[in-house]
């Protein structure tokens, strides 16, 4: 798989760590995948392009409006199934080869419960890929990025991912962190402006919150 294969995510500032993780687990045709906290479905559609017609992607989100948005986005992809469900109550129609979640646990009241459900949804020797930020490590012209404390319960949960997964029935295979950097103009600064109030004024350099990726295999 090449990075250009993830065409649907060409404007996603965090696409590189996602690509690295998918390479690491060997995602390919026929896989069953769950995208938990799927949002508008961008990643679900990209995953569908990799698993092909013989694969399946369960796009899971707690917000029914998001489900409708996902369903419309994936209307031409029969392998994408939109499900309205909380991560803490995850119950899929079948065991999957991969559970993926990004920017999910920072807004979940009981992240450990969500992780237990995600691990339970994976086949033996299947994969769990989690990507969460260390929000307070982001910088705008040298100053910390302010987090929306109402929407973000655990702004730095990325730093806790290894610990949260460590005592579950998994083998931690790989862990790393990446932070996109933008200067003057570019998708990183546009992303910041969209997500927070920090990018509303004139800024020169932005270091987005590092995204911690943990790749684990179900035992």
mmCIF file of C-alpha atoms in Angstrom:
data_model
loop_
_atom_site.group_PDB
_atom_site.id
_atom_site.type_symbol
_atom_site.label_atom_id
_atom_site.label_comp_id
_atom_site.label_asym_id
_atom_site.label_seq_id
_atom_site.Cartn_x
_atom_site.Cartn_y
_atom_site.Cartn_z
ATOM 1 C CA UNK A 1 0.000 0.000 0.000
ATOM 2 C CA UNK A 2 1.254 3.464 -0.918
ATOM 3 C CA UNK A 3 0.417 6.731 0.820
ATOM 4 C CA UNK A 4 -1.223 7.913 -2.410
ATOM 5 C CA UNK A 5 -3.680 5.009 -2.074
ATOM 6 C CA UNK A 6 -5.390 6.911 0.751
ATOM 7 C CA UNK A 7 -6.659 9.525 -1.706
ATOM 8 C CA UNK A 8 -9.792 10.126 0.351
ATOM 9 C CA UNK A 9 -7.559 11.507 3.134
ATOM 10 C CA UNK A 10 -5.420 13.800 0.979
ATOM 11 C CA UNK A 11 -6.450 16.815 3.108
ATOM 12 C CA UNK A 12 -6.151 14.983 6.443
ATOM 13 C CA UNK A 13 -3.236 16.513 8.368
ATOM 14 C CA UNK A 14 -2.860 13.332 10.434
ATOM 15 C CA UNK A 15 -2.947 10.933 7.468
ATOM 16 C CA UNK A 16 0.742 9.937 7.700
ATOM 17 C CA UNK A 17 0.576 8.200 11.112
ATOM 18 C CA UNK A 18 -2.638 6.511 9.974
ATOM 19 C CA UNK A 19 -0.912 5.229 6.842
ATOM 20 C CA UNK A 20 2.060 3.998 8.878
ATOM 21 C CA UNK A 21 -0.246 2.106 11.245
ATOM 22 C CA UNK A 22 -2.212 0.483 8.410
ATOM 23 C CA UNK A 23 1.036 -0.624 6.811
ATOM 24 C CA UNK A 24 2.187 -2.021 10.133
ATOM 25 C CA UNK A 25 -0.861 -4.288 10.501
ATOM 26 C CA UNK A 26 -0.958 -5.268 6.816
ATOM 27 C CA UNK A 27 -4.510 -4.110 6.055
ATOM 28 C CA UNK A 28 -5.720 -5.618 2.805
ATOM 29 C CA UNK A 29 -8.594 -7.033 0.740
ATOM 30 C CA UNK A 30 -11.234 -9.012 2.577
ATOM 31 C CA UNK A 31 -10.551 -7.583 6.037
ATOM 32 C CA UNK A 32 -13.344 -6.875 8.496
ATOM 33 C CA UNK A 33 -12.728 -3.499 10.150
ATOM 34 C CA UNK A 34 -14.483 -1.338 12.746
ATOM 35 C CA UNK A 35 -13.891 2.424 12.682
ATOM 36 C CA UNK A 36 -15.078 3.469 16.149
ATOM 37 C CA UNK A 37 -15.905 7.152 16.500
ATOM 38 C CA UNK A 38 -16.111 7.389 12.728
ATOM 39 C CA UNK A 39 -17.391 10.979 12.597
ATOM 40 C CA UNK A 40 -18.202 12.026 9.046
ATOM 41 C CA UNK A 41 -16.790 8.800 7.639
ATOM 42 C CA UNK A 42 -13.626 10.033 5.903
ATOM 43 C CA UNK A 43 -11.473 7.301 7.422
ATOM 44 C CA UNK A 44 -14.196 4.669 6.964
ATOM 45 C CA UNK A 45 -14.321 5.407 3.237
ATOM 46 C CA UNK A 46 -10.521 5.252 3.017
ATOM 47 C CA UNK A 47 -10.524 1.915 4.849
ATOM 48 C CA UNK A 48 -13.214 0.620 2.487
ATOM 49 C CA UNK A 49 -10.957 1.376 -0.472
ATOM 50 C CA UNK A 50 -8.329 -0.905 1.069
ATOM 51 C CA UNK A 51 -10.522 -3.856 2.105
ATOM 52 C CA UNK A 52 -12.322 -3.933 -1.245
ATOM 53 C CA UNK A 53 -15.711 -5.379 -2.110
ATOM 54 C CA UNK A 54 -15.033 -8.606 -0.226
ATOM 55 C CA UNK A 55 -14.211 -6.717 2.972
ATOM 56 C CA UNK A 56 -16.406 -4.854 5.412
ATOM 57 C CA UNK A 57 -16.130 -1.613 7.380
ATOM 58 C CA UNK A 58 -18.370 -0.933 10.364
ATOM 59 C CA UNK A 59 -18.488 2.851 10.766
ATOM 60 C CA UNK A 60 -19.529 3.347 14.393
ATOM 61 C CA UNK A 61 -20.503 6.660 15.977
ATOM 62 C CA UNK A 62 -22.664 7.617 18.943
ATOM 63 C CA UNK A 63 -24.280 10.560 17.117
ATOM 64 C CA UNK A 64 -27.169 9.488 14.810
ATOM 65 C CA UNK A 65 -26.647 12.623 12.712
ATOM 66 C CA UNK A 66 -23.111 11.465 12.045
ATOM 67 C CA UNK A 67 -24.443 8.052 11.071
ATOM 68 C CA UNK A 68 -26.711 9.620 8.464
ATOM 69 C CA UNK A 69 -23.804 11.697 7.169
ATOM 70 C CA UNK A 70 -21.634 8.594 6.959
ATOM 71 C CA UNK A 71 -24.346 6.613 5.215
ATOM 72 C CA UNK A 72 -24.753 9.319 2.576
ATOM 73 C CA UNK A 73 -20.991 9.560 2.095
ATOM 74 C CA UNK A 74 -20.609 5.808 1.683
ATOM 75 C CA UNK A 75 -23.796 5.227 -0.328
ATOM 76 C CA UNK A 76 -21.844 3.795 -3.264
ATOM 77 C CA UNK A 77 -19.776 1.495 -1.050
ATOM 78 C CA UNK A 78 -21.750 -1.608 -0.120
ATOM 79 C CA UNK A 79 -18.986 -2.754 2.229
ATOM 80 C CA UNK A 80 -19.506 0.205 4.619
ATOM 81 C CA UNK A 81 -22.172 -0.278 7.305
ATOM 82 C CA UNK A 82 -23.038 2.718 9.509
ATOM 83 C CA UNK A 83 -23.922 1.913 13.130
ATOM 84 C CA UNK A 84 -25.094 4.218 15.929
ATOM 85 C CA UNK A 85 -23.458 2.993 19.113
ATOM 86 C CA UNK A 86 -21.387 4.214 22.039
ATOM 87 C CA UNK A 87 -17.854 2.860 22.219
ATOM 88 C CA UNK A 88 -18.471 1.687 25.787
ATOM 89 C CA UNK A 89 -21.342 -0.475 24.491
ATOM 90 C CA UNK A 90 -19.690 -1.680 21.281
ATOM 91 C CA UNK A 91 -21.386 -4.840 19.978
ATOM 92 C CA UNK A 92 -20.712 -5.683 16.328
ATOM 93 C CA UNK A 93 -22.455 -8.326 14.180
ATOM 94 C CA UNK A 94 -19.163 -10.236 13.885
ATOM 95 C CA UNK A 95 -15.612 -10.311 15.179
ATOM 96 C CA UNK A 96 -13.304 -8.089 13.130
ATOM 97 C CA UNK A 97 -9.680 -8.180 12.003
ATOM 98 C CA UNK A 98 -9.034 -4.576 13.016
ATOM 99 C CA UNK A 99 -10.558 -2.023 15.353
ATOM 100 C CA UNK A 100 -9.434 1.526 14.643
ATOM 101 C CA UNK A 101 -10.158 4.634 16.708
ATOM 102 C CA UNK A 102 -8.772 8.157 16.394
ATOM 103 C CA UNK A 103 -9.655 11.209 18.524
ATOM 104 C CA UNK A 104 -12.245 9.069 20.321
ATOM 105 C CA UNK A 105 -11.123 8.373 23.873
ATOM 106 C CA UNK A 106 -10.416 12.020 24.719
ATOM 107 C CA UNK A 107 -14.187 12.582 24.773
ATOM 108 C CA UNK A 108 -15.300 9.296 26.368
ATOM 109 C CA UNK A 109 -16.209 9.427 30.058
ATOM 110 C CA UNK A 110 -14.973 5.876 30.732
ATOM 111 C CA UNK A 111 -12.155 5.198 28.258
ATOM 112 C CA UNK A 112 -11.134 1.932 29.915
ATOM 113 C CA UNK A 113 -14.619 0.495 29.379
ATOM 114 C CA UNK A 114 -14.488 1.523 25.722
ATOM 115 C CA UNK A 115 -11.092 -0.143 25.295
ATOM 116 C CA UNK A 116 -12.344 -3.391 26.819
ATOM 117 C CA UNK A 117 -15.228 -3.477 24.349
ATOM 118 C CA UNK A 118 -12.963 -2.705 21.404
ATOM 119 C CA UNK A 119 -10.516 -5.461 22.329
ATOM 120 C CA UNK A 120 -13.407 -7.916 22.781
ATOM 121 C CA UNK A 121 -14.647 -7.087 19.259
ATOM 122 C CA UNK A 122 -11.400 -8.262 17.634
ATOM 123 C CA UNK A 123 -10.628 -11.790 16.463
ATOM 124 C CA UNK A 124 -7.754 -13.645 18.142
ATOM 125 C CA UNK A 125 -4.505 -12.337 16.590
ATOM 126 C CA UNK A 126 -6.456 -9.404 15.177
ATOM 127 C CA UNK A 127 -5.377 -5.787 15.569
ATOM 128 C CA UNK A 128 -6.253 -2.700 17.574
ATOM 129 C CA UNK A 129 -4.954 0.671 16.354
ATOM 130 C CA UNK A 130 -5.544 3.683 18.595
ATOM 131 C CA UNK A 131 -4.570 7.290 17.874
ATOM 132 C CA UNK A 132 -5.075 9.942 20.533
ATOM 133 C CA UNK A 133 -3.519 13.402 21.071
ATOM 134 C CA UNK A 134 -1.406 15.040 23.725
ATOM 135 C CA UNK A 135 -3.304 18.295 23.328
ATOM 136 C CA UNK A 136 -1.325 20.476 25.731
ATOM 137 C CA UNK A 137 1.883 19.751 23.802
ATOM 138 C CA UNK A 138 0.570 21.627 20.731
ATOM 139 C CA UNK A 139 1.871 25.137 20.113
ATOM 140 C CA UNK A 140 0.753 28.262 18.269
ATOM 141 C CA UNK A 141 3.670 30.657 17.815
ATOM 142 C CA UNK A 142 5.251 29.076 20.871
ATOM 143 C CA UNK A 143 2.173 29.286 23.082
ATOM 144 C CA UNK A 144 0.108 26.268 24.238
ATOM 145 C CA UNK A 145 -3.018 25.397 22.297
ATOM 146 C CA UNK A 146 -6.155 25.886 24.377
ATOM 147 C CA UNK A 147 -8.401 22.835 24.656
ATOM 148 C CA UNK A 148 -12.197 22.985 24.560
ATOM 149 C CA UNK A 149 -12.723 21.628 28.061
ATOM 150 C CA UNK A 150 -16.452 21.006 27.524
ATOM 151 C CA UNK A 151 -15.913 18.650 24.594
ATOM 152 C CA UNK A 152 -12.544 17.216 25.672
ATOM 153 C CA UNK A 153 -12.581 15.236 28.901
ATOM 154 C CA UNK A 154 -9.051 13.841 28.651
ATOM 155 C CA UNK A 155 -6.956 16.275 26.558
ATOM 156 C CA UNK A 156 -3.688 14.364 27.044
ATOM 157 C CA UNK A 157 -5.013 10.817 26.931
ATOM 158 C CA UNK A 158 -2.557 9.961 24.174
ATOM 159 C CA UNK A 159 0.191 9.869 26.792
ATOM 160 C CA UNK A 160 -1.790 7.253 28.751
ATOM 161 C CA UNK A 161 -2.603 4.880 25.881
ATOM 162 C CA UNK A 162 0.137 2.299 26.596
ATOM 163 C CA UNK A 163 -0.876 2.167 30.258
ATOM 164 C CA UNK A 164 -4.596 1.912 29.469
ATOM 165 C CA UNK A 165 -4.045 -0.976 27.056
ATOM 166 C CA UNK A 166 -1.208 -2.632 28.937
ATOM 167 C CA UNK A 167 -3.268 -4.793 31.304
ATOM 168 C CA UNK A 168 -5.794 -5.924 28.674
ATOM 169 C CA UNK A 169 -5.544 -9.098 26.603
ATOM 170 C CA UNK A 170 -3.218 -7.598 23.988
ATOM 171 C CA UNK A 171 0.421 -7.501 22.939
ATOM 172 C CA UNK A 172 1.681 -3.944 22.367
ATOM 173 C CA UNK A 173 3.535 -4.183 19.061
ATOM 174 C CA UNK A 174 4.440 -0.576 18.247
ATOM 175 C CA UNK A 175 4.065 2.939 19.682
ATOM 176 C CA UNK A 176 5.098 6.351 18.418
ATOM 177 C CA UNK A 177 4.040 10.006 18.243
ATOM 178 C CA UNK A 178 3.903 12.471 15.338
ATOM 179 C CA UNK A 179 3.024 16.163 15.250
ATOM 180 C CA UNK A 180 2.147 17.974 11.992
ATOM 181 C CA UNK A 181 3.789 21.400 11.671
ATOM 182 C CA UNK A 182 2.506 24.319 9.596
ATOM 183 C CA UNK A 183 4.021 27.670 8.639
ATOM 184 C CA UNK A 184 2.006 30.771 7.652
ATOM 185 C CA UNK A 185 -0.469 29.032 5.331
ATOM 186 C CA UNK A 186 -1.409 25.437 4.842
ATOM 187 C CA UNK A 187 -3.737 22.656 5.951
ATOM 188 C CA UNK A 188 -2.301 22.557 9.483
ATOM 189 C CA UNK A 189 -3.267 26.158 10.197
ATOM 190 C CA UNK A 190 -6.664 25.680 8.539
ATOM 191 C CA UNK A 191 -7.217 22.607 10.688
ATOM 192 C CA UNK A 192 -6.363 24.548 13.838
ATOM 193 C CA UNK A 193 -8.760 27.356 12.887
ATOM 194 C CA UNK A 194 -11.548 24.855 12.343
ATOM 195 C CA UNK A 195 -11.011 22.908 15.559
ATOM 196 C CA UNK A 196 -10.194 25.633 18.120
ATOM 197 C CA UNK A 197 -10.182 29.380 18.699
ATOM 198 C CA UNK A 198 -6.373 29.372 18.709
ATOM 199 C CA UNK A 199 -6.063 29.773 14.967
ATOM 200 C CA UNK A 200 -8.530 32.615 14.447
ATOM 201 C CA UNK A 201 -5.960 35.405 14.410
ATOM 202 C CA UNK A 202 -2.763 35.958 12.448
ATOM 203 C CA UNK A 203 -0.313 33.156 13.225
ATOM 204 C CA UNK A 204 3.040 32.153 11.810
ATOM 205 C CA UNK A 205 3.912 28.678 13.057
ATOM 206 C CA UNK A 206 1.709 25.930 14.441
ATOM 207 C CA UNK A 207 2.709 22.598 15.929
ATOM 208 C CA UNK A 208 -0.464 20.562 16.126
ATOM 209 C CA UNK A 209 -0.956 18.264 19.136
ATOM 210 C CA UNK A 210 1.223 15.163 18.808
ATOM 211 C CA UNK A 211 -0.829 12.116 17.909
ATOM 212 C CA UNK A 212 0.211 9.019 19.843
ATOM 213 C CA UNK A 213 -0.342 5.805 17.892
ATOM 214 C CA UNK A 214 -0.470 2.431 19.611
ATOM 215 C CA UNK A 215 -0.605 -0.765 17.556
ATOM 216 C CA UNK A 216 -1.653 -3.818 19.567
ATOM 217 C CA UNK A 217 -2.500 -7.415 18.708
ATOM 218 C CA UNK A 218 -5.267 -9.354 20.423
ATOM 219 C CA UNK A 219 -3.897 -12.457 22.125
#
